[in-house]
Tab-separated table of C-alpha atoms in Angstrom:
chain	number	residue	atom	x	y	z
A	19	ASP	CA	-65.344	38.675	-35.413
A	20	ALA	CA	-64.613	38.386	-39.126
A	21	LYS	CA	-66.437	35.768	-41.102
A	22	THR	CA	-64.739	32.897	-42.842
A	23	THR	CA	-65.557	30.994	-46.006
A	24	GLN	CA	-64.715	27.335	-46.443
A	25	PRO	CA	-65.650	24.719	-49.024
A	26	THR	CA	-68.548	22.571	-47.875
A	27	SER	CA	-66.775	19.279	-48.388
A	28	MET	CA	-63.532	17.729	-49.582
A	29	ASP	CA	-62.189	14.253	-50.148
A	30	CYS	CA	-58.644	13.109	-49.630
A	31	ALA	CA	-56.888	9.795	-50.220
A	32	GLU	CA	-55.419	8.092	-47.192
A	33	GLY	CA	-51.714	8.837	-46.830
A	34	ARG	CA	-51.902	11.949	-48.967
A	35	ALA	CA	-51.731	15.516	-47.740
A	36	ALA	CA	-55.066	17.193	-47.083
A	37	ASN	CA	-55.092	20.905	-47.859
A	38	LEU	CA	-58.075	22.744	-46.449
A	39	PRO	CA	-58.526	26.360	-47.568
A	40	CYS	CA	-60.176	29.198	-45.712
A	41	ASN	CA	-60.932	32.746	-46.780
A	42	HIS	CA	-61.059	35.493	-44.171
A	43	SER	CA	-60.779	38.618	-46.285
A	44	THR	CA	-62.082	40.995	-43.585
A	45	ILE	CA	-59.732	39.816	-40.849
A	46	SER	CA	-58.477	42.520	-38.511
A	47	GLY	CA	-54.896	43.028	-37.420
A	48	ASN	CA	-55.507	41.678	-33.912
A	49	GLU	CA	-57.391	38.565	-34.976
A	50	TYR	CA	-55.842	35.136	-34.947
A	51	VAL	CA	-56.770	32.316	-37.299
A	52	TYR	CA	-57.813	29.143	-35.494
A	53	TRP	CA	-58.525	25.688	-36.781
A	54	TYR	CA	-60.618	23.137	-34.947
A	55	ARG	CA	-62.091	19.858	-36.042
A	56	GLN	CA	-65.090	17.915	-34.871
A	57	ILE	CA	-65.311	14.200	-35.208
A	58	HIS	CA	-68.846	12.871	-35.172
A	59	SER	CA	-70.583	13.224	-31.795
A	60	GLN	CA	-67.568	14.721	-30.064
A	61	GLY	CA	-66.615	18.203	-28.956
A	62	PRO	CA	-64.381	20.326	-31.200
A	63	GLN	CA	-60.691	19.542	-30.990
A	64	TYR	CA	-58.140	22.322	-31.191
A	65	ILE	CA	-55.647	21.867	-34.026
A	66	ILE	CA	-53.556	24.978	-34.493
A	67	HIS	CA	-53.684	28.750	-34.572
A	68	GLY	CA	-51.585	31.599	-35.929
A	69	LEU	CA	-51.442	35.331	-36.423
A	70	LYS	CA	-49.318	35.954	-39.509
A	71	ASN	CA	-46.439	33.495	-39.522
A	72	ASN	CA	-46.791	29.937	-40.700
A	73	GLU	CA	-47.168	27.493	-37.855
A	74	THR	CA	-46.538	23.784	-37.472
A	75	ASN	CA	-47.271	21.345	-34.706
A	76	GLU	CA	-47.588	17.599	-34.354
A	77	MET	CA	-51.031	17.613	-35.929
A	78	ALA	CA	-50.841	20.021	-38.822
A	79	SER	CA	-49.329	23.032	-40.526
A	80	LEU	CA	-50.994	26.382	-40.985
A	81	ILE	CA	-50.067	28.556	-43.928
A	82	ILE	CA	-51.298	32.145	-43.787
A	83	THR	CA	-50.966	34.376	-46.830
A	84	GLU	CA	-48.951	37.550	-46.515
A	85	ASP	CA	-52.064	39.735	-46.687
A	86	ARG	CA	-53.716	37.427	-44.104
A	87	LYS	CA	-56.856	37.211	-46.175
A	88	SER	CA	-56.694	33.460	-46.497
A	89	SER	CA	-55.076	30.436	-44.946
A	90	THR	CA	-54.607	26.735	-45.564
A	91	LEU	CA	-54.571	23.944	-43.041
A	92	ILE	CA	-52.356	21.065	-44.101
A	93	LEU	CA	-52.637	17.560	-42.703
A	94	PRO	CA	-49.423	16.073	-44.115
A	95	HIS	CA	-50.416	12.404	-44.172
A	96	ALA	CA	-54.155	12.036	-43.787
A	97	THR	CA	-55.522	8.930	-42.104
A	98	LEU	CA	-59.060	7.581	-41.908
A	99	ARG	CA	-59.259	9.000	-38.378
A	100	ASP	CA	-58.857	12.496	-39.781
A	101	THR	CA	-62.339	12.299	-41.283
A	102	ALA	CA	-64.169	15.158	-39.560
A	103	VAL	CA	-65.644	18.617	-39.989
A	104	TYR	CA	-62.882	21.233	-39.971
A	105	TYR	CA	-63.647	24.734	-38.793
A	106	CYS	CA	-61.624	27.836	-39.582
A	107	ILE	CA	-62.336	30.640	-37.127
A	108	VAL	CA	-60.921	34.098	-36.589
A	109	ARG	CA	-60.852	35.415	-33.056
A	110	VAL	CA	-59.526	38.503	-31.362
A	111	ALA	CA	-56.553	37.918	-29.099
A	112	ASP	CA	-58.535	38.216	-25.883
A	113	ASN	CA	-59.186	35.253	-23.638
A	114	ASN	CA	-62.635	36.566	-22.800
A	115	ASN	CA	-63.683	36.252	-26.403
A	116	ASP	CA	-65.955	33.469	-27.500
A	117	MET	CA	-65.512	31.443	-30.675
A	118	ARG	CA	-68.102	31.607	-33.448
A	119	PHE	CA	-68.352	28.612	-35.721
A	120	GLY	CA	-69.260	28.677	-39.384
A	121	ALA	CA	-70.356	25.675	-41.388
A	122	GLY	CA	-66.861	24.231	-41.760
A	123	THR	CA	-65.500	21.754	-44.306
A	124	ARG	CA	-66.449	18.124	-44.102
A	125	LEU	CA	-63.260	16.214	-44.916
A	126	THR	CA	-63.619	12.589	-45.882
A	127	VAL	CA	-60.430	10.550	-46.017
A	128	LYS	CA	-60.861	7.568	-48.278
A	129	PRO	CA	-58.819	4.349	-48.313
B	6	GLY	CA	-53.111	19.849	-20.264
B	7	ALA	CA	-56.237	22.012	-20.653
B	8	VAL	CA	-58.805	19.266	-20.243
B	9	VAL	CA	-62.502	20.094	-20.113
B	10	SER	CA	-64.852	17.408	-18.878
B	11	GLN	CA	-68.614	17.292	-19.372
B	12	HIS	CA	-71.099	15.141	-17.537
B	13	PRO	CA	-73.236	13.346	-18.411
B	14	SER	CA	-72.246	12.421	-21.946
B	15	TRP	CA	-75.850	11.612	-22.748
B	16	VAL	CA	-79.177	11.921	-20.987
B	17	ILE	CA	-82.776	11.067	-21.753
B	18	CYS	CA	-85.507	12.867	-19.875
B	19	LYS	CA	-89.258	13.267	-20.007
B	20	SER	CA	-90.923	16.401	-21.258
B	21	GLY	CA	-91.438	18.913	-18.471
B	22	THR	CA	-88.527	17.803	-16.324
B	23	SER	CA	-85.233	19.620	-15.785
B	24	VAL	CA	-81.766	18.410	-16.648
B	25	LYS	CA	-78.436	19.637	-15.321
B	26	ILE	CA	-75.222	19.385	-17.334
B	27	GLU	CA	-71.842	19.914	-15.698
B	28	CYS	CA	-68.713	21.321	-17.269
B	29	ARG	CA	-65.430	21.091	-15.411
B	30	SER	CA	-61.951	22.327	-16.180
B	31	LEU	CA	-59.680	19.626	-14.802
B	32	ASP	CA	-56.243	21.176	-14.846
B	33	PHE	CA	-56.703	24.924	-15.125
B	34	GLN	CA	-58.812	27.693	-13.682
B	35	ALA	CA	-61.557	28.581	-16.106
B	36	THR	CA	-62.383	32.218	-15.636
B	37	THR	CA	-64.727	32.099	-18.600
B	38	MET	CA	-66.886	29.287	-19.893
B	39	PHE	CA	-69.040	29.149	-22.973
B	40	TRP	CA	-72.059	26.987	-23.726
B	41	TYR	CA	-72.951	25.903	-27.238
B	42	ARG	CA	-75.792	23.949	-28.767
B	43	GLN	CA	-75.591	21.880	-31.923
B	44	PHE	CA	-78.515	20.424	-33.837
B	45	PRO	CA	-77.979	17.506	-36.255
B	46	LYS	CA	-76.020	18.398	-39.368
B	47	GLN	CA	-75.561	21.980	-38.174
B	48	SER	CA	-72.685	23.937	-36.736
B	49	LEU	CA	-72.206	24.927	-33.121
B	50	MET	CA	-74.277	27.898	-31.968
B	51	LEU	CA	-73.134	29.929	-28.985
B	52	MET	CA	-75.802	30.083	-26.294
B	53	ALA	CA	-74.171	32.005	-23.476
B	54	THR	CA	-70.958	33.173	-21.878
B	55	SER	CA	-70.367	32.831	-18.168
B	56	ASN	CA	-67.675	34.431	-16.070
B	57	GLU	CA	-66.901	33.032	-12.657
B	58	GLY	CA	-68.922	34.706	-9.959
B	59	SER	CA	-71.153	36.755	-12.223
B	60	LYS	CA	-74.327	36.325	-14.235
B	61	ALA	CA	-74.145	34.720	-17.624
B	62	THR	CA	-74.523	36.708	-20.816
B	63	TYR	CA	-76.981	35.097	-23.197
B	64	GLU	CA	-77.039	35.301	-26.973
B	65	GLN	CA	-80.044	36.807	-28.658
B	66	GLY	CA	-82.899	34.346	-28.849
B	67	VAL	CA	-81.702	32.160	-25.974
B	68	GLU	CA	-84.101	32.178	-23.027
B	69	LYS	CA	-82.186	32.777	-19.825
B	70	ASP	CA	-85.007	31.472	-17.674
B	71	LYS	CA	-85.042	28.223	-19.585
B	72	PHE	CA	-81.304	27.657	-19.784
B	73	LEU	CA	-79.957	28.425	-16.329
B	74	ILE	CA	-76.202	28.810	-16.141
B	75	ASN	CA	-74.228	28.836	-12.931
B	76	HIS	CA	-70.475	29.405	-12.789
B	77	ALA	CA	-69.863	29.393	-9.065
B	78	SER	CA	-66.237	28.279	-9.087
B	79	LEU	CA	-63.199	28.502	-11.312
B	80	THR	CA	-63.503	24.858	-12.300
B	81	LEU	CA	-67.220	24.263	-12.639
B	82	SER	CA	-70.084	25.638	-14.683
B	83	THR	CA	-73.517	24.073	-14.951
B	84	LEU	CA	-76.260	24.391	-17.528
B	85	THR	CA	-79.762	23.469	-16.407
B	86	VAL	CA	-82.405	22.979	-19.063
B	87	THR	CA	-85.650	23.689	-17.237
B	88	SER	CA	-89.025	22.287	-18.249
B	89	ALA	CA	-87.445	20.489	-21.151
B	90	HIS	CA	-89.407	19.903	-24.342
B	91	PRO	CA	-88.628	17.677	-27.323
B	92	GLU	CA	-87.379	20.689	-29.302
B	93	ASP	CA	-84.639	21.110	-26.660
B	94	SER	CA	-83.177	17.786	-27.752
B	95	SER	CA	-79.716	18.658	-28.966
B	96	PHE	CA	-75.976	18.254	-28.433
B	97	TYR	CA	-74.783	20.677	-25.748
B	98	ILE	CA	-71.082	21.519	-25.609
B	99	CYS	CA	-69.128	23.637	-23.176
B	100	SER	CA	-65.753	25.252	-23.564
B	101	ALA	CA	-63.466	27.007	-21.163
B	102	THR	CA	-60.639	29.468	-21.163
B	103	THR	CA	-58.622	31.385	-18.679
B	104	THR	CA	-57.662	35.017	-18.539
B	105	ARG	CA	-54.797	34.168	-16.286
B	106	GLY	CA	-51.548	33.733	-18.118
B	107	LEU	CA	-50.870	33.787	-21.804
B	108	PHE	CA	-53.532	34.020	-24.479
B	109	SER	CA	-54.780	30.529	-25.123
B	110	PRO	CA	-57.225	28.729	-27.408
B	111	LEU	CA	-60.564	27.518	-26.163
B	112	HIS	CA	-60.772	23.918	-25.066
B	113	PHE	CA	-64.001	22.032	-25.448
B	114	GLY	CA	-65.739	19.291	-23.568
B	115	ASN	CA	-66.961	16.199	-25.350
B	116	GLY	CA	-70.561	17.309	-25.289
B	117	THR	CA	-73.807	16.081	-23.779
B	118	ARG	CA	-76.497	14.614	-25.975
B	119	LEU	CA	-79.895	15.460	-24.557
B	120	THR	CA	-82.986	13.624	-25.738
B	121	VAL	CA	-86.348	14.807	-24.434
B	122	THR	CA	-89.194	12.337	-24.883
């Protein structure tokens, strides 16, 4: 799977939008972009995934650049409970495939 | 939907004993399950992949005789840490997916914190 690059940490004010970037410049055509987050001492929680179109669900929006070399996860109105480590992962569209985690971005939402 | 349950959520054991961790898919048939390990302040590291009814595939550097994985049914996989030592103390997390139906993301359990004394 392609590697991803994320900033080590970010801060965000409560109520503001949190924009988390991810670079995946070597992504292949059949690889999806996934975002997960991990709140302290819990298992990773699925947030959203996409191939090339922008995606939105009840948790977040995913913006993927036209060349697919980078993406941004947007939490529209961050709350204190969104403080977590956010992982951007690329994965081939095959259910047998595992998921390899990088270091992620530690997002701290501040009051 | 797509709930993965792990048990126990934490366990303390003495050095030299064995510990079994269970991972269950509650509302879907998990044809493939993955086991991860996470040390403090580090990311998740894949340990092994198990497909129902067949032997697990271990990542390089993971001892298959020490970390026994059984995936005997479509809803249950177990990880047994044999002859545990303090360096095996870690957060163990399972995830599950299905090859039946549409392509889907992995869903993770809430992890098991193992402390070996």
